[in-house]
PDB file of C-alpha atoms in Angstrom:
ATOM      1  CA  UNK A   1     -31.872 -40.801-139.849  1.00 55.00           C
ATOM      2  CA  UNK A   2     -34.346 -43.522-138.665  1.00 59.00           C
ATOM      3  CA  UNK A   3     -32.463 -44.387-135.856  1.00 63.00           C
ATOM      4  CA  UNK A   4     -32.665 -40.706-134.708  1.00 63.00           C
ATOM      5  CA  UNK A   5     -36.294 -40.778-134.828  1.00 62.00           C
ATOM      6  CA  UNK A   6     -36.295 -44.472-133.514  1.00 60.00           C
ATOM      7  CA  UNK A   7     -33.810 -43.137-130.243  1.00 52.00           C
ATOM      8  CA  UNK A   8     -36.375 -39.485-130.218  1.00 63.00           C
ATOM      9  CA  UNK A   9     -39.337 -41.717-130.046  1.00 63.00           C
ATOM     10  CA  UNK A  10     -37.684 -44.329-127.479  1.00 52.00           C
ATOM     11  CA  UNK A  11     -36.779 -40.960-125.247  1.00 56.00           C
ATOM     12  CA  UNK A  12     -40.128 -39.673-125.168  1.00 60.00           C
ATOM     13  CA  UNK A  13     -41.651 -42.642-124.251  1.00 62.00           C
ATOM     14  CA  UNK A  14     -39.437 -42.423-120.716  1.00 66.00           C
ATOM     15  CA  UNK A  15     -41.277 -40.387-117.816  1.00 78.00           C
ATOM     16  CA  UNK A  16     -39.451 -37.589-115.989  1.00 84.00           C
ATOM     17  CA  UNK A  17     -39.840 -39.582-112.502  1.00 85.00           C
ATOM     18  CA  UNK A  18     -37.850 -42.450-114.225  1.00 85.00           C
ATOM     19  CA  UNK A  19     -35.188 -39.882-115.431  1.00 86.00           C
ATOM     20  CA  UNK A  20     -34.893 -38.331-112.272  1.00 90.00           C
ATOM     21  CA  UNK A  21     -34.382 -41.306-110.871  1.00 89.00           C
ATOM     22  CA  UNK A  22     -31.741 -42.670-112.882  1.00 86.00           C
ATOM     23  CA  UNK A  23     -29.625 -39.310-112.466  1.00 91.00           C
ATOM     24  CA  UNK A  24     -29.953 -39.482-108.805  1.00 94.00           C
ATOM     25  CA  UNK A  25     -29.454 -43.149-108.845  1.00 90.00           C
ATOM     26  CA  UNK A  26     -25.905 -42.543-111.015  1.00 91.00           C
ATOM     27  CA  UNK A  27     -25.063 -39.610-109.157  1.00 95.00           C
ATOM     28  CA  UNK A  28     -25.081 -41.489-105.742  1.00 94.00           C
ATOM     29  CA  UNK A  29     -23.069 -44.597-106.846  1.00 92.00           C
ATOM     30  CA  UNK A  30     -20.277 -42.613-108.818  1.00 93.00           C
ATOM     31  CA  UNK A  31     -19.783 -40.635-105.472  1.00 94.00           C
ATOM     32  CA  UNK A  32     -20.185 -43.515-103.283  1.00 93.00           C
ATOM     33  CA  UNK A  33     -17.357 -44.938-105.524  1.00 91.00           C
ATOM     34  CA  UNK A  34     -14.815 -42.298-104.591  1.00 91.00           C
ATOM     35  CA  UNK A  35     -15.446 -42.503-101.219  1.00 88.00           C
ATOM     36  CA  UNK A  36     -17.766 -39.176-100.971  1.00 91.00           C
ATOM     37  CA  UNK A  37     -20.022 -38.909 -98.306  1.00 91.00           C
ATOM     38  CA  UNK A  38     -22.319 -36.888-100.123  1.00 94.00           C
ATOM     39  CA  UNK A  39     -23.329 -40.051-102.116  1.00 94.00           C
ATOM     40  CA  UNK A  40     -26.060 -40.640 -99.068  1.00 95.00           C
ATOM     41  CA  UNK A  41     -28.551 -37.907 -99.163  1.00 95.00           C
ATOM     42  CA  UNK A  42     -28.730 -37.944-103.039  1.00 96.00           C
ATOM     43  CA  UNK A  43     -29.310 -41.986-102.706  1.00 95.00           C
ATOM     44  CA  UNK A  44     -32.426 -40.699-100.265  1.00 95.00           C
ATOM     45  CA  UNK A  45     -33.499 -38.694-103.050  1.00 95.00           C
ATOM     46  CA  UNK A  46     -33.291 -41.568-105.861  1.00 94.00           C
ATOM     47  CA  UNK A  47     -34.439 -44.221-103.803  1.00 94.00           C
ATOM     48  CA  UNK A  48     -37.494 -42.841-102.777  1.00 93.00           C
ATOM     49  CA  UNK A  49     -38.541 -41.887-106.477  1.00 93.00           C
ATOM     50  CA  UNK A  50     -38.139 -46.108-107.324  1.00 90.00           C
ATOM     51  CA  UNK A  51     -40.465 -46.827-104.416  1.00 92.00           C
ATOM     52  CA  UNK A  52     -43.371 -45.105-106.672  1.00 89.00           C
ATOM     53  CA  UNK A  53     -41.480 -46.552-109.728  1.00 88.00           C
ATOM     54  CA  UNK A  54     -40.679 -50.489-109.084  1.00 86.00           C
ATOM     55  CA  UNK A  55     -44.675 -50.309-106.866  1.00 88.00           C
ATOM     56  CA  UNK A  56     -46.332 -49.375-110.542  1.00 85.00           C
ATOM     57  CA  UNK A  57     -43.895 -52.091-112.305  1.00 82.00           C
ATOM     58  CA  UNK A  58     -45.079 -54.716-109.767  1.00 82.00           C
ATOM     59  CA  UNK A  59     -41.641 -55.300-108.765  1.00 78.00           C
ATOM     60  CA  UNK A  60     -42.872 -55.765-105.064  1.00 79.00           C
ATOM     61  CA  UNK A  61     -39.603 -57.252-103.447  1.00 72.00           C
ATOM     62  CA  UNK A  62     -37.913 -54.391-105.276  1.00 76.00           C
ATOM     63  CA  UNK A  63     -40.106 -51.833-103.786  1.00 86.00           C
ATOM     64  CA  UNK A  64     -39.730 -53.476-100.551  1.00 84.00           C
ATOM     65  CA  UNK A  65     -35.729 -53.696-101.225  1.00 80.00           C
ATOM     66  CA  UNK A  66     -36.204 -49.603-101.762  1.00 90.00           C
ATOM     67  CA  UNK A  67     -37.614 -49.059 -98.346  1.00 92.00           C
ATOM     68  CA  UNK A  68     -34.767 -50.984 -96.319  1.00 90.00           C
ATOM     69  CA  UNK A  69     -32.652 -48.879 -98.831  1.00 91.00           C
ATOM     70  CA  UNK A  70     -33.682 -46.049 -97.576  1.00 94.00           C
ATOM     71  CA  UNK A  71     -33.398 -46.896 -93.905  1.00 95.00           C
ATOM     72  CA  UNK A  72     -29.753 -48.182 -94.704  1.00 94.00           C
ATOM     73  CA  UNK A  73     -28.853 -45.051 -96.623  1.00 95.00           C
ATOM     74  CA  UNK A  74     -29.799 -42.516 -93.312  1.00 95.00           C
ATOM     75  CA  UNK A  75     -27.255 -45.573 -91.028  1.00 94.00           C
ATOM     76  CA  UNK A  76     -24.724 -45.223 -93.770  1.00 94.00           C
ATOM     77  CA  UNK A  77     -24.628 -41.405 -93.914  1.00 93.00           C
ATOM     78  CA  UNK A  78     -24.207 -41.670 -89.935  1.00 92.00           C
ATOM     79  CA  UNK A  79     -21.777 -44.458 -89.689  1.00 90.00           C
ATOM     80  CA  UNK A  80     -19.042 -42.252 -92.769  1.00 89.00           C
ATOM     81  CA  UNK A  81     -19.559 -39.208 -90.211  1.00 87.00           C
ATOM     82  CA  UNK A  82     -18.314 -41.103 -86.757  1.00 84.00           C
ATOM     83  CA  UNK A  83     -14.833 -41.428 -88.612  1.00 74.00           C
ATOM     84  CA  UNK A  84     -11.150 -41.272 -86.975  1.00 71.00           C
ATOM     85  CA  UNK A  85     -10.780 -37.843 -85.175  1.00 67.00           C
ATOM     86  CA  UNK A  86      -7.720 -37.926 -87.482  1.00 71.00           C
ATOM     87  CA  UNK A  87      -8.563 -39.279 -90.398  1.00 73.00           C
ATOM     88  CA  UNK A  88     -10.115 -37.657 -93.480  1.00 75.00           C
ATOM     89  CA  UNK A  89     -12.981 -40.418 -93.960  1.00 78.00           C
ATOM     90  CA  UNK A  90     -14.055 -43.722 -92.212  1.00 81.00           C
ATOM     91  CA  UNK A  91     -11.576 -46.654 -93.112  1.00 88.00           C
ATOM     92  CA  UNK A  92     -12.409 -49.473 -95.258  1.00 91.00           C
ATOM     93  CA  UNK A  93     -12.816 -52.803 -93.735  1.00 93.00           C
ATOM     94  CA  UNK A  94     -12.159 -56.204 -95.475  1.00 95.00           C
ATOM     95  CA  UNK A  95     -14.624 -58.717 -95.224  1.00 95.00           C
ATOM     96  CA  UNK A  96     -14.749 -61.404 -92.268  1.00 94.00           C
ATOM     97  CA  UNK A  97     -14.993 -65.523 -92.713  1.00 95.00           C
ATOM     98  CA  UNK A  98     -17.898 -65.282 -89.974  1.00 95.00           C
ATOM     99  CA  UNK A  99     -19.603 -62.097 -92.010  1.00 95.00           C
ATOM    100  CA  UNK A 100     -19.734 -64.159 -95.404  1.00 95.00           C
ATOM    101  CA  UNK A 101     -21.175 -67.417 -93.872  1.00 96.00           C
ATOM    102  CA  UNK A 102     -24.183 -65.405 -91.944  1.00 96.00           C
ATOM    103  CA  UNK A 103     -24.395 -62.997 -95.170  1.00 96.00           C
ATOM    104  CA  UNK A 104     -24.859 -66.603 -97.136  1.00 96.00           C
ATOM    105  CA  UNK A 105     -27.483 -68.545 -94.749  1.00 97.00           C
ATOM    106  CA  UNK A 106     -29.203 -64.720 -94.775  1.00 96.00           C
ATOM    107  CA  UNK A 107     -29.527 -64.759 -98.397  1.00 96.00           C
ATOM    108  CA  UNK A 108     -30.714 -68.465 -98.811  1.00 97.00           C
ATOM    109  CA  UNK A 109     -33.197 -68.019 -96.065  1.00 96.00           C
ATOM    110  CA  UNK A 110     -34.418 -64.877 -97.155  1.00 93.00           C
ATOM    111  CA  UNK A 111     -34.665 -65.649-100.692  1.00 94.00           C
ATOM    112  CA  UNK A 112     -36.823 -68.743 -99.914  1.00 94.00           C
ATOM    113  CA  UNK A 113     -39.176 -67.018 -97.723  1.00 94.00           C
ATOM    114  CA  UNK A 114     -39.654 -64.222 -99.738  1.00 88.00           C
ATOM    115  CA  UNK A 115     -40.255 -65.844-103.109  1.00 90.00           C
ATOM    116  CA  UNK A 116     -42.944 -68.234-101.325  1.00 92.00           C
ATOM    117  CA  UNK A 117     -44.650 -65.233-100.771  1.00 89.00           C
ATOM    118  CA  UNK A 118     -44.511 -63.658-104.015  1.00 84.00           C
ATOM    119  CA  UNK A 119     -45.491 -66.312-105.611  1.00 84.00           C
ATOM    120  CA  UNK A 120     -48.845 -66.135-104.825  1.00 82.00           C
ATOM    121  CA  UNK A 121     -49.218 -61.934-105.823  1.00 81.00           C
ATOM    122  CA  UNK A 122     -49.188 -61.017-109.521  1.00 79.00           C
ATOM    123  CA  UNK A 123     -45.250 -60.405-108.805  1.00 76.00           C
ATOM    124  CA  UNK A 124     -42.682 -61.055-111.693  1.00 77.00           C
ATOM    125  CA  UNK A 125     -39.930 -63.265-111.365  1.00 83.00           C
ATOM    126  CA  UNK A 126     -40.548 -63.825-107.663  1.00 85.00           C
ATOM    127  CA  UNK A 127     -37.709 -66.068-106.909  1.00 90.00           C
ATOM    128  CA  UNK A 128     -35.442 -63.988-108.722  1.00 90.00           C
ATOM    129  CA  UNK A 129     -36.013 -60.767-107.642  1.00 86.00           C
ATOM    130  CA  UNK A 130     -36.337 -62.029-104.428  1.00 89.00           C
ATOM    131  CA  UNK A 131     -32.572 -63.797-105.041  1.00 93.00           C
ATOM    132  CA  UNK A 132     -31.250 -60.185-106.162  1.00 92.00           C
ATOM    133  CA  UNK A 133     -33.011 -58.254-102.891  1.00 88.00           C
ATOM    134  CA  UNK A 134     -31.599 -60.520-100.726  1.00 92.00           C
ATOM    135  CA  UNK A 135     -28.135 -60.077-102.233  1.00 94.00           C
ATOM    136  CA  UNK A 136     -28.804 -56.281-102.516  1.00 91.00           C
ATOM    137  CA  UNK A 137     -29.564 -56.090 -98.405  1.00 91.00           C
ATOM    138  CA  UNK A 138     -26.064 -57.889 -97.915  1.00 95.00           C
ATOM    139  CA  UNK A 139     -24.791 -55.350-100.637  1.00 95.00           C
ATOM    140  CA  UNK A 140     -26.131 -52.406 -98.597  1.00 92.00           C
ATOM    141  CA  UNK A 141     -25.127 -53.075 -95.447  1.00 94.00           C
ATOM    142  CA  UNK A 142     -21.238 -53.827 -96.691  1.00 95.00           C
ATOM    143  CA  UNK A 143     -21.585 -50.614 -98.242  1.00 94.00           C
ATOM    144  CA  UNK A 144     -22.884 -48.456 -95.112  1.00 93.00           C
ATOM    145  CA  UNK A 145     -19.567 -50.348 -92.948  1.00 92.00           C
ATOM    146  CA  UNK A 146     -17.622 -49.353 -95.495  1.00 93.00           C
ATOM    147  CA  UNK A 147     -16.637 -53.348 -96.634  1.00 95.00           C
ATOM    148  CA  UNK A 148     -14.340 -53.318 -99.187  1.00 96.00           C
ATOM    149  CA  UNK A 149     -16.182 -56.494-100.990  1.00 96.00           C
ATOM    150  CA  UNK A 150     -19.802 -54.647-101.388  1.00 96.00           C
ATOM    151  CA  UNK A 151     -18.825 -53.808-104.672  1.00 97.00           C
ATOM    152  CA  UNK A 152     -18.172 -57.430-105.634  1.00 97.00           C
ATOM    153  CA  UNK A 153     -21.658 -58.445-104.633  1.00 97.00           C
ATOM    154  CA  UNK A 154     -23.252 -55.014-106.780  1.00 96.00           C
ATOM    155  CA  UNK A 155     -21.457 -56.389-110.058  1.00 97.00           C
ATOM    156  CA  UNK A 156     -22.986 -59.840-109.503  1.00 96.00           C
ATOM    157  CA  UNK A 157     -26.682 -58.506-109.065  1.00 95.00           C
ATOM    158  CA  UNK A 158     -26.766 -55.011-111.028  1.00 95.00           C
ATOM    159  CA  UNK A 159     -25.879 -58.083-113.845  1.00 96.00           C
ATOM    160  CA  UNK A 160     -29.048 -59.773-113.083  1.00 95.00           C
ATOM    161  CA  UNK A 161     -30.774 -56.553-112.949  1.00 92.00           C
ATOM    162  CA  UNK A 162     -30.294 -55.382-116.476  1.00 94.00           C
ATOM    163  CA  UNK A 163     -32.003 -58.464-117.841  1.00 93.00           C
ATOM    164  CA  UNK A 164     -34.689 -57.871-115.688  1.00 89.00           C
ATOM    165  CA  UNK A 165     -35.367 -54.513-115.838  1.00 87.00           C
ATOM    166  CA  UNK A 166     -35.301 -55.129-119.960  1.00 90.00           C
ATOM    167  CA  UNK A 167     -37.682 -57.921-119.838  1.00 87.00           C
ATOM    168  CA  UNK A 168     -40.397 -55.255-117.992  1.00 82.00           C
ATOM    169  CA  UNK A 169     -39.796 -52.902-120.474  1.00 83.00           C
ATOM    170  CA  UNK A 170     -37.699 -50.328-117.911  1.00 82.00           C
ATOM    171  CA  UNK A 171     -35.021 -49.823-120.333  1.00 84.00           C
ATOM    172  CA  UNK A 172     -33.247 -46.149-118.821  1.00 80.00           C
ATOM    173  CA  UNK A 173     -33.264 -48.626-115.807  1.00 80.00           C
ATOM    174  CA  UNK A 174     -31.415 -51.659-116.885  1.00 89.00           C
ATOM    175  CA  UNK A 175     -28.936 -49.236-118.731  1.00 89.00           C
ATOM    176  CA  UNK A 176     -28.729 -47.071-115.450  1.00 84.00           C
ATOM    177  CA  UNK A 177     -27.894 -50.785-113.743  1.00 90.00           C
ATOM    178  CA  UNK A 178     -25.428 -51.585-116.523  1.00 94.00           C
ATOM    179  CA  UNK A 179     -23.634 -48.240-115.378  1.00 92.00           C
ATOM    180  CA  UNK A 180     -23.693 -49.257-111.761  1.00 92.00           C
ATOM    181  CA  UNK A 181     -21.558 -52.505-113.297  1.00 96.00           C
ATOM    182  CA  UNK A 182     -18.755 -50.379-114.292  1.00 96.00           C
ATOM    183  CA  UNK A 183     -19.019 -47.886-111.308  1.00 94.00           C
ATOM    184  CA  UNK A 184     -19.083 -51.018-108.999  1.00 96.00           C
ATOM    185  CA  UNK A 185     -15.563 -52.009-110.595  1.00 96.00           C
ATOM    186  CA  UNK A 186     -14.580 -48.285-110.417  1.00 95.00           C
ATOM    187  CA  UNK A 187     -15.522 -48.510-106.616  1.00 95.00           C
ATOM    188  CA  UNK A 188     -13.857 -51.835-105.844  1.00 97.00           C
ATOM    189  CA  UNK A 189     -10.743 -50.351-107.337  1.00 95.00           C
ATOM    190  CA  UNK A 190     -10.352 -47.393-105.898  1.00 94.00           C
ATOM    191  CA  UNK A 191     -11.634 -48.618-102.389  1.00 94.00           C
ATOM    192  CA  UNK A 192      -8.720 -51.193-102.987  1.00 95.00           C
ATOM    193  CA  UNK A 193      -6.610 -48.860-103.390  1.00 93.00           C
ATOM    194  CA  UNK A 194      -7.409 -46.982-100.526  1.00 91.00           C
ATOM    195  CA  UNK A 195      -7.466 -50.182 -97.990  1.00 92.00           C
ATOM    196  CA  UNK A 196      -3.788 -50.398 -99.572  1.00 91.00           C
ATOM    197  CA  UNK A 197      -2.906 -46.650 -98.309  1.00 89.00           C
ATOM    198  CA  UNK A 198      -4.559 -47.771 -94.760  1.00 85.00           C
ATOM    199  CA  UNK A 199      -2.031 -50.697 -94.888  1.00 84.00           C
ATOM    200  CA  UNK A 200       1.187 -48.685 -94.679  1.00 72.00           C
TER     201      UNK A 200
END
């Protein structure tokens, strides 16, 4: 019984932008997973509700990370609709040599810069979160080209996420991110699978 009242008063402590949010947020990466291009204009919806969210939490790289999101998501919706004439949906694509080093150097470089920064603002974790946005823009755009090892990089940093998000007190958050660690493997899988099918 007390952990009914404990889990009541827990729930009403969460806001209904932060639920919202979360939904969205779920919503867009399960359908993303299976290859549905409908994923993009509900990630619009979600990631513009954790600009206002991760702003307040003074999780500025985040918020930051949010915007390019939402530049990314209206290029990924695009890039799934100029598929094959005769194909169902855009293939997947396996990562290039070349593609890692650059996506590497970019995340080194931009990790360094951007933590410098932060560090003098009243940001937490600076280099860290700036470690996880930089792995996050990689992420995104292997996601919008349809690369099969996005989902790879996802279970890496939605990992690091969940401890964050806990340690600012977003719980619904870090457990919506520990969901995006098993719908990342659910992705990888099935886009596997489908890269398989594109083999022959």
């Amino acid at each position: 019984m007390h952990i009914m009242y404990s889990l009541q008063d827990w729930l009403h402590q969460q806001t209904w932008l932060e639920i919202t949010g979360v939904v969205t947020g779920l919503l867009c990466v399960a359908l993303a997973a299976i290859n549905n291009i409908w994923n993009w204009p509900i990630a619009i919806v979600s990631v513009g509700i954790y600009i206002f969210i991760f702003f307040n939490a003074h999780l500025y790289a985040d918020m930051g990370l949010q915007v390019y999101f939402m530049i990314m998501n209206f290029y990924g919706w695009y890039y799934w609709n100029q598929k094959p004439v005769n194909e169902e949906k855009a293939p997947v694509l396996i990562v290039t040599q070349r593609e890692l080093i650059y996506a590497t150097i970019a995340v080194i470089i931009f990790t360094f810069i951007l933590g410098s920064l932060l560090k003098y603002t009243p940001a937490s974790y600076p280099f860290l979160d700036s470690f996880c946005a930089a792995c996050s823009l990689v992420g995104q755009v292997f996601l919008a080209r349809k690369v099969l090892e996005n989902w790879l990089i996802w279970i890496f940093v939605d990992i690091i996420y969940v401890g964050i998000y806990i340690f600012k007190h977003l719980e619904l958050t870090a457990i919506m991110y520990g969901i995006y660690v098993i719908l990342a493997l659910w992705g990888y899988f099935d886009w596997r699978k489908d890269y398989k099918k594109q083999l022959g």
